[in-house]
């Protein structure tokens, strides 16, 4: 299981990559492993939409479960990964790379402080393994 | 192995959790004296005696096999070829609905796949689910699909006043508490042209019926275009049999086509079970409720069938489900598939044409009577509205004395159509029976 150290994480199992005032979001290796084969992905938010932290942005469905992807912090959606809709299996294959889901402009950088770092997130995942 | 879900210990633990000692404590709210009322039943009788009694009771019914039936209004008496029952009653099919280990039942899956393919052919749409309970629930599910397509951001649904009144009631029941505005059916005067004006950015779905509840056939191309402009989904409720003759709704921009499959080989049966047809465009397939069977090849390259979309509401989407409908009407869907496959494209057209011509013959004869007139002058299929000189209920009582089942009393659902009868004529009615109806109508025109 990979937990890249250059990323930040949420307790909803999203990863966040911050570059300047733009954040890129996807779901973690742990999340794709838990969901198993992902067969559907749809970004439900629209570009230009202003969303609060924890607002629903996308939806994935695997052969086992459906899950929502939430805003890690508040911001404005600037780009979504349209290719993922047709190739949802990329989420399993390359969760931290090709399977990025959306980018947004960070509204309030202070909120980033609440996100987990790789070590804390890995510990959080281990706690859930029983 | 016996399937015993709860052990005595389980039960005790559950009772303890809610602070009760005995199971009987659960029924405390029910007064002791009504818990086991004296049912005052007669003494038991033998099978032979009960068969005779049930036969006597059933013979007290008036059956459509014995009297001409001019009553339609959503459920129609058509000829049902005997092969349908023979196939339905084969024990491979005549079991519970779709198995929980579906792929082991290839025959069941193939039957559903054939049903889906036939429904797509008939409606001109790209995908069909494995069916719903009936036409009314299928329409309600169309509303749910549209709301989800708009992600809950649109709260208005336009229903034509000439969609079956029961269907409109079911939509309201289904969606109560969801904060929707269901409009458009307040008055029969609201036309589809006015609907185009009523569409706005709040409208999730607009639905019409084709032919409508009053039998009329309307072309909905401009409404389809208007709906598309506001991105409202356009739903058409159909009589599938009429599609043997009419242009499919896909040709005038339908996004969802629903209807009741009863006219395709399913007996009236006192109102059910029937089967709900639900077809839509490929782009909405993931928002469609229910299940969908697909065709594939197995590891040896042989054709096989799978549940491509399972009832995900149950075991995948769970609390994120957008519909609670998981099941289908497998056996009734099979009946329609058998009906359509033995009728064929040409046979279906012939049945529809027979209905059409017989209905038009009857309508013209009735219109020529002194005290009766056709309410509507445009195109219609196999059902039409007649303005009557007396209350419809009284006329129907008198028709019954002549062993004729009269039409539907429209005053029950449309106040402005009091003393108007909706008459259906299907292929099973012959010319003599139509002439008899006309004669009796003339005779009973006055008290």
Short mmCIF file of C-alpha atoms in Angstrom, two decimals, chain B residues 38-386:
data_model
loop_
_atom_site.label_atom_id
_atom_site.label_comp_id
_atom_site.label_asym_id
_atom_site.label_seq_id
_atom_site.Cartn_x
_atom_site.Cartn_y
_atom_site.Cartn_z
CA UNK B 38 -63.43 -15.34 17.32
CA UNK B 39 -63.55 -15.48 13.53
CA UNK B 40 -66.89 -17.27 13.48
CA UNK B 41 -65.82 -19.53 10.60
CA UNK B 42 -67.94 -22.40 9.37
CA UNK B 43 -66.92 -25.99 10.04
CA UNK B 44 -64.17 -27.40 7.78
CA UNK B 45 -65.40 -29.04 4.60
CA UNK B 46 -63.88 -31.51 2.15
CA UNK B 47 -61.93 -30.57 -0.96
CA UNK B 48 -64.80 -31.76 -3.16
CA UNK B 49 -67.27 -29.56 -1.33
CA UNK B 50 -65.02 -26.53 -1.35
CA UNK B 51 -64.32 -26.93 -5.07
CA UNK B 52 -68.05 -26.87 -5.72
CA UNK B 53 -68.49 -23.80 -3.52
CA UNK B 54 -65.66 -21.90 -5.17
CA UNK B 55 -66.98 -22.77 -8.61
CA UNK B 56 -70.41 -21.44 -7.69
CA UNK B 57 -68.81 -18.25 -6.44
CA UNK B 58 -66.67 -17.83 -9.57
CA UNK B 59 -69.69 -18.40 -11.79
CA UNK B 60 -71.36 -15.43 -10.16
CA UNK B 61 -68.69 -13.26 -11.83
CA UNK B 62 -69.27 -11.71 -15.18
CA UNK B 63 -66.26 -12.65 -17.26
CA UNK B 64 -64.96 -10.89 -20.33
CA UNK B 65 -64.83 -14.25 -22.09
CA UNK B 66 -68.61 -14.36 -21.94
CA UNK B 67 -69.70 -10.79 -22.61
CA UNK B 68 -68.36 -8.15 -24.96
CA UNK B 69 -66.20 -5.72 -22.99
CA UNK B 70 -66.01 -2.06 -24.02
CA UNK B 71 -64.19 -1.10 -20.84
CA UNK B 72 -60.53 -0.16 -21.21
CA UNK B 73 -59.06 2.89 -19.48
CA UNK B 74 -55.61 1.40 -19.04
CA UNK B 75 -56.31 -2.36 -18.96
CA UNK B 76 -57.54 -4.06 -22.11
CA UNK B 77 -59.15 -7.33 -23.05
CA UNK B 78 -57.08 -8.79 -25.87
CA UNK B 79 -56.78 -12.26 -27.29
CA UNK B 80 -54.08 -14.27 -25.52
CA UNK B 81 -52.62 -17.13 -27.58
CA UNK B 82 -52.51 -20.34 -25.52
CA UNK B 83 -48.79 -20.77 -26.12
CA UNK B 84 -48.11 -17.98 -23.63
CA UNK B 85 -49.54 -19.90 -20.70
CA UNK B 86 -47.83 -23.09 -21.81
CA UNK B 87 -44.45 -21.38 -21.73
CA UNK B 88 -45.11 -19.47 -18.50
CA UNK B 89 -46.13 -22.65 -16.73
CA UNK B 90 -43.00 -24.57 -17.61
CA UNK B 91 -41.39 -25.17 -14.26
CA UNK B 92 -38.06 -23.72 -15.42
CA UNK B 93 -39.82 -20.35 -15.55
CA UNK B 94 -42.70 -20.73 -13.16
CA UNK B 95 -40.71 -20.17 -10.02
CA UNK B 96 -39.71 -17.22 -7.93
CA UNK B 97 -38.40 -14.15 -9.72
CA UNK B 98 -34.81 -13.56 -10.79
CA UNK B 99 -32.63 -15.94 -8.79
CA UNK B 100 -30.16 -14.53 -6.32
CA UNK B 101 -27.41 -16.43 -8.09
CA UNK B 102 -28.62 -15.20 -11.46
CA UNK B 103 -25.95 -16.54 -13.81
CA UNK B 104 -26.81 -20.10 -12.91
CA UNK B 105 -30.24 -19.53 -14.47
CA UNK B 106 -29.25 -18.80 -18.04
CA UNK B 107 -32.78 -19.42 -19.33
CA UNK B 108 -34.27 -16.82 -17.02
CA UNK B 109 -31.60 -14.31 -17.97
CA UNK B 110 -32.05 -15.01 -21.66
CA UNK B 111 -35.81 -14.49 -21.32
CA UNK B 112 -35.23 -11.12 -19.66
CA UNK B 113 -32.64 -10.22 -22.30
CA UNK B 114 -35.14 -11.01 -25.07
CA UNK B 115 -37.79 -8.96 -23.26
CA UNK B 116 -35.42 -5.98 -23.02
CA UNK B 117 -34.48 -6.26 -26.69
CA UNK B 118 -38.13 -6.40 -27.76
CA UNK B 119 -39.04 -3.38 -25.63
CA UNK B 120 -36.18 -1.40 -27.16
CA UNK B 121 -37.39 -2.37 -30.64
CA UNK B 122 -40.91 -1.34 -29.80
CA UNK B 123 -40.15 2.02 -28.18
CA UNK B 124 -37.11 2.87 -30.29
CA UNK B 125 -35.07 3.48 -27.15
CA UNK B 126 -31.53 2.24 -26.48
CA UNK B 127 -31.87 0.44 -23.16
CA UNK B 128 -34.63 -1.28 -21.24
CA UNK B 129 -34.54 -2.54 -17.70
CA UNK B 130 -35.83 -5.99 -16.78
CA UNK B 131 -39.23 -4.38 -15.97
CA UNK B 132 -41.06 -2.79 -13.07
CA UNK B 133 -44.28 -3.70 -11.28
CA UNK B 134 -46.64 -1.84 -13.59
CA UNK B 135 -46.97 1.23 -15.78
CA UNK B 136 -47.66 3.52 -12.83
CA UNK B 137 -44.49 2.62 -10.92
CA UNK B 138 -42.50 2.83 -14.14
CA UNK B 139 -43.67 6.44 -14.54
CA UNK B 140 -42.80 7.20 -10.92
CA UNK B 141 -39.33 5.76 -11.52
CA UNK B 142 -38.99 8.02 -14.56
CA UNK B 143 -39.61 10.99 -12.26
CA UNK B 144 -36.96 9.70 -9.84
CA UNK B 145 -34.47 9.26 -12.68
CA UNK B 146 -35.06 12.83 -13.86
CA UNK B 147 -34.64 14.25 -10.35
CA UNK B 148 -31.33 12.42 -10.01
CA UNK B 149 -30.21 13.43 -13.46
CA UNK B 150 -30.61 17.01 -12.27
CA UNK B 151 -28.97 16.10 -8.94
CA UNK B 152 -31.88 17.30 -6.91
CA UNK B 153 -31.50 20.85 -8.20
CA UNK B 154 -34.79 20.90 -10.12
CA UNK B 155 -38.03 20.48 -8.24
CA UNK B 156 -40.78 20.67 -10.82
CA UNK B 157 -42.46 17.87 -12.73
CA UNK B 158 -45.06 18.47 -15.43
CA UNK B 159 -47.64 15.74 -15.89
CA UNK B 160 -50.16 15.90 -18.68
CA UNK B 161 -53.78 15.81 -17.46
CA UNK B 162 -54.43 12.96 -19.88
CA UNK B 163 -51.90 10.60 -18.33
CA UNK B 164 -53.83 7.78 -16.61
CA UNK B 165 -55.22 9.28 -13.37
CA UNK B 166 -53.97 6.33 -11.31
CA UNK B 167 -50.45 6.80 -12.67
CA UNK B 168 -50.50 10.44 -11.62
CA UNK B 169 -51.69 9.42 -8.17
CA UNK B 170 -48.86 6.91 -7.86
CA UNK B 171 -46.30 9.56 -8.84
CA UNK B 172 -47.66 11.80 -6.08
CA UNK B 173 -47.60 9.00 -3.52
CA UNK B 174 -44.10 7.98 -4.55
CA UNK B 175 -42.63 11.45 -4.32
CA UNK B 176 -44.47 12.80 -1.30
CA UNK B 177 -42.23 14.60 1.12
CA UNK B 178 -39.61 15.29 -1.55
CA UNK B 179 -40.65 18.93 -1.91
CA UNK B 180 -41.66 18.61 -5.54
CA UNK B 181 -44.10 20.70 -7.46
CA UNK B 182 -46.17 18.43 -9.64
CA UNK B 183 -48.10 20.55 -12.07
CA UNK B 184 -49.81 20.58 -15.43
CA UNK B 185 -52.68 18.23 -14.69
CA UNK B 186 -54.96 20.66 -12.88
CA UNK B 187 -57.31 20.93 -15.84
CA UNK B 188 -58.09 19.04 -19.02
CA UNK B 189 -57.72 22.35 -20.86
CA UNK B 190 -53.95 22.24 -20.46
CA UNK B 191 -52.57 21.15 -23.83
CA UNK B 192 -49.12 19.99 -24.82
CA UNK B 193 -48.61 23.32 -26.60
CA UNK B 194 -49.13 25.06 -23.24
CA UNK B 195 -46.67 22.61 -21.70
CA UNK B 196 -43.93 23.98 -23.94
CA UNK B 197 -44.60 27.38 -22.31
CA UNK B 198 -44.64 25.96 -18.78
CA UNK B 199 -41.20 24.36 -19.10
CA UNK B 200 -38.49 26.23 -17.24
CA UNK B 201 -35.10 25.82 -15.58
CA UNK B 202 -36.84 24.26 -12.57
CA UNK B 203 -38.49 21.48 -14.58
CA UNK B 204 -36.84 18.08 -14.19
CA UNK B 205 -39.30 16.09 -16.27
CA UNK B 206 -42.30 16.54 -18.51
CA UNK B 207 -44.51 13.52 -19.17
CA UNK B 208 -47.32 12.86 -21.63
CA UNK B 209 -49.30 9.79 -22.65
CA UNK B 210 -49.46 8.33 -26.18
CA UNK B 211 -52.21 7.48 -27.03
CA UNK B 212 -53.53 9.52 -24.13
CA UNK B 213 -55.99 8.33 -21.48
CA UNK B 214 -58.83 9.51 -23.72
CA UNK B 215 -57.51 7.48 -26.65
CA UNK B 216 -56.19 10.44 -28.66
CA UNK B 217 -52.99 10.37 -30.69
CA UNK B 218 -50.90 13.51 -30.67
CA UNK B 219 -47.56 14.34 -32.25
CA UNK B 220 -45.18 15.59 -29.58
CA UNK B 221 -42.16 16.72 -31.63
CA UNK B 222 -42.39 20.37 -30.60
CA UNK B 223 -42.80 19.46 -26.94
CA UNK B 224 -39.77 17.17 -27.23
CA UNK B 225 -37.75 20.05 -28.64
CA UNK B 226 -38.96 22.46 -25.98
CA UNK B 227 -38.03 19.99 -23.24
CA UNK B 228 -34.62 19.48 -24.73
CA UNK B 229 -34.01 23.27 -24.78
CA UNK B 230 -34.60 23.55 -21.04
CA UNK B 231 -32.79 20.23 -20.42
CA UNK B 232 -35.92 18.78 -18.85
CA UNK B 233 -36.26 15.07 -19.55
CA UNK B 234 -39.17 14.12 -21.78
CA UNK B 235 -41.09 11.01 -20.75
CA UNK B 236 -43.75 9.32 -22.87
CA UNK B 237 -46.21 6.85 -21.35
CA UNK B 238 -47.25 4.40 -24.05
CA UNK B 239 -49.66 1.62 -24.76
CA UNK B 240 -47.10 -0.85 -26.20
CA UNK B 241 -49.69 -2.43 -28.47
CA UNK B 242 -50.38 0.91 -30.15
CA UNK B 243 -46.69 1.09 -31.05
CA UNK B 244 -47.34 -1.71 -33.53
CA UNK B 245 -49.01 0.99 -35.58
CA UNK B 246 -47.69 4.33 -34.34
CA UNK B 247 -44.36 6.07 -34.73
CA UNK B 248 -42.11 5.16 -31.76
CA UNK B 249 -41.57 7.96 -29.19
CA UNK B 250 -37.83 7.92 -29.91
CA UNK B 251 -38.74 9.72 -33.14
CA UNK B 252 -40.11 12.73 -31.31
CA UNK B 253 -37.38 13.15 -28.76
CA UNK B 254 -38.40 10.95 -25.84
CA UNK B 255 -35.74 10.47 -23.17
CA UNK B 256 -37.72 7.85 -21.27
CA UNK B 257 -40.56 5.65 -22.51
CA UNK B 258 -42.66 3.81 -19.95
CA UNK B 259 -45.92 1.93 -20.07
CA UNK B 260 -47.88 -1.05 -18.92
CA UNK B 261 -47.19 -4.28 -20.77
CA UNK B 262 -50.62 -5.74 -19.97
CA UNK B 263 -52.01 -5.44 -23.52
CA UNK B 264 -49.24 -7.80 -24.70
CA UNK B 265 -50.59 -11.16 -23.63
CA UNK B 266 -51.43 -10.57 -19.96
CA UNK B 267 -55.00 -11.23 -18.76
CA UNK B 268 -57.01 -8.52 -16.98
CA UNK B 269 -56.88 -10.60 -13.75
CA UNK B 270 -58.79 -8.07 -11.67
CA UNK B 271 -55.98 -5.52 -12.01
CA UNK B 272 -52.75 -7.48 -11.89
CA UNK B 273 -50.08 -8.68 -11.85
CA UNK B 274 -49.10 -6.61 -14.87
CA UNK B 275 -45.65 -5.45 -15.93
CA UNK B 276 -44.07 -2.00 -16.11
CA UNK B 277 -42.05 -1.17 -19.20
CA UNK B 278 -39.10 1.17 -18.65
CA UNK B 279 -36.83 2.15 -21.54
CA UNK B 280 -34.47 5.07 -21.90
CA UNK B 281 -31.37 6.39 -23.62
CA UNK B 282 -27.97 4.80 -23.03
CA UNK B 283 -26.72 7.96 -21.33
CA UNK B 284 -29.15 7.46 -18.43
CA UNK B 285 -28.53 3.75 -17.93
CA UNK B 286 -26.72 4.18 -14.61
CA UNK B 287 -29.53 6.27 -13.22
CA UNK B 288 -32.11 3.68 -14.21
CA UNK B 289 -33.46 1.62 -11.34
CA UNK B 290 -33.88 -2.13 -11.37
CA UNK B 291 -31.75 -4.68 -13.13
CA UNK B 292 -30.46 -5.08 -16.65
CA UNK B 293 -29.38 -8.31 -18.32
CA UNK B 294 -26.56 -8.27 -20.86
CA UNK B 295 -25.27 -10.74 -23.41
CA UNK B 296 -21.62 -11.76 -23.37
CA UNK B 297 -19.35 -14.71 -24.15
CA UNK B 298 -17.91 -17.09 -21.57
CA UNK B 299 -14.31 -18.28 -21.28
CA UNK B 300 -14.97 -20.81 -24.06
CA UNK B 301 -16.38 -18.18 -26.39
CA UNK B 302 -19.97 -19.37 -25.96
CA UNK B 303 -22.87 -16.99 -25.73
CA UNK B 304 -24.01 -16.33 -22.18
CA UNK B 305 -26.11 -13.88 -20.20
CA UNK B 306 -25.18 -11.90 -17.11
CA UNK B 307 -26.75 -9.37 -14.81
CA UNK B 308 -24.81 -6.44 -16.23
CA UNK B 309 -26.49 -4.06 -13.84
CA UNK B 310 -27.66 -5.87 -10.75
CA UNK B 311 -30.19 -4.34 -8.39
CA UNK B 312 -27.40 -2.18 -7.05
CA UNK B 313 -29.79 -0.41 -4.70
CA UNK B 314 -29.65 -3.48 -2.49
CA UNK B 315 -26.07 -4.50 -2.18
CA UNK B 316 -23.90 -1.80 -3.71
CA UNK B 317 -25.48 1.60 -3.38
CA UNK B 318 -27.41 0.93 -0.19
CA UNK B 319 -27.86 4.27 1.62
CA UNK B 320 -26.77 6.07 -1.57
CA UNK B 321 -29.51 4.40 -3.59
CA UNK B 322 -31.78 6.71 -5.53
CA UNK B 323 -34.61 4.19 -5.83
CA UNK B 324 -36.04 1.47 -3.65
CA UNK B 325 -37.18 -0.65 -6.55
CA UNK B 326 -35.01 -3.73 -6.83
CA UNK B 327 -37.29 -6.36 -8.22
CA UNK B 328 -39.05 -6.92 -11.53
CA UNK B 329 -42.03 -8.79 -12.94
CA UNK B 330 -40.09 -11.62 -14.52
CA UNK B 331 -42.96 -13.91 -15.37
CA UNK B 332 -45.17 -11.16 -16.77
CA UNK B 333 -42.24 -9.75 -18.73
CA UNK B 334 -41.78 -13.22 -20.19
CA UNK B 335 -45.47 -13.26 -21.19
CA UNK B 336 -45.02 -10.05 -23.18
CA UNK B 337 -41.82 -11.38 -24.77
CA UNK B 338 -43.59 -14.56 -25.86
CA UNK B 339 -46.54 -12.53 -27.15
CA UNK B 340 -44.32 -10.22 -29.19
CA UNK B 341 -42.15 -12.99 -30.54
CA UNK B 342 -45.07 -15.06 -31.80
CA UNK B 343 -46.97 -12.04 -33.12
CA UNK B 344 -43.90 -10.67 -34.86
CA UNK B 345 -43.69 -7.18 -36.25
CA UNK B 346 -46.41 -7.85 -38.81
CA UNK B 347 -48.72 -9.66 -36.39
CA UNK B 348 -48.48 -6.88 -33.84
CA UNK B 349 -49.32 -4.36 -36.53
CA UNK B 350 -52.32 -6.46 -37.57
CA UNK B 351 -53.68 -6.64 -34.01
CA UNK B 352 -53.22 -2.89 -33.64
CA UNK B 353 -54.92 -2.27 -36.99
CA UNK B 354 -57.85 -4.49 -36.06
CA UNK B 355 -58.29 -2.55 -32.82
CA UNK B 356 -58.00 0.73 -34.68
CA UNK B 357 -60.53 -0.14 -37.40
CA UNK B 358 -63.07 -1.74 -35.09
CA UNK B 359 -62.90 1.22 -32.73
CA UNK B 360 -63.38 3.61 -35.65
CA UNK B 361 -66.32 1.60 -36.94
CA UNK B 362 -67.95 1.71 -33.48
CA UNK B 363 -67.21 5.41 -33.00
CA UNK B 364 -68.77 6.37 -36.32
CA UNK B 365 -71.91 4.33 -35.66
CA UNK B 366 -72.31 5.81 -32.17
CA UNK B 367 -71.65 9.33 -33.43
CA UNK B 368 -74.46 8.86 -35.95
CA UNK B 369 -76.97 8.21 -33.16
CA UNK B 370 -79.29 11.08 -32.30
CA UNK B 371 -78.37 11.52 -28.66
CA UNK B 372 -74.70 10.59 -28.66
CA UNK B 373 -71.73 12.33 -30.17
CA UNK B 374 -67.97 11.93 -30.33
CA UNK B 375 -66.27 14.38 -27.98
CA UNK B 376 -63.07 14.53 -29.95
CA UNK B 377 -62.55 14.88 -33.72
CA UNK B 378 -58.80 14.28 -34.14
CA UNK B 379 -56.91 11.00 -34.54
CA UNK B 380 -57.41 8.27 -31.95
CA UNK B 381 -56.36 4.66 -31.52
CA UNK B 382 -58.76 2.09 -30.05
CA UNK B 383 -60.48 4.20 -27.45
CA UNK B 384 -62.72 7.25 -27.80
CA UNK B 385 -64.93 9.55 -25.74
CA UNK B 386 -68.69 9.71 -26.27
#
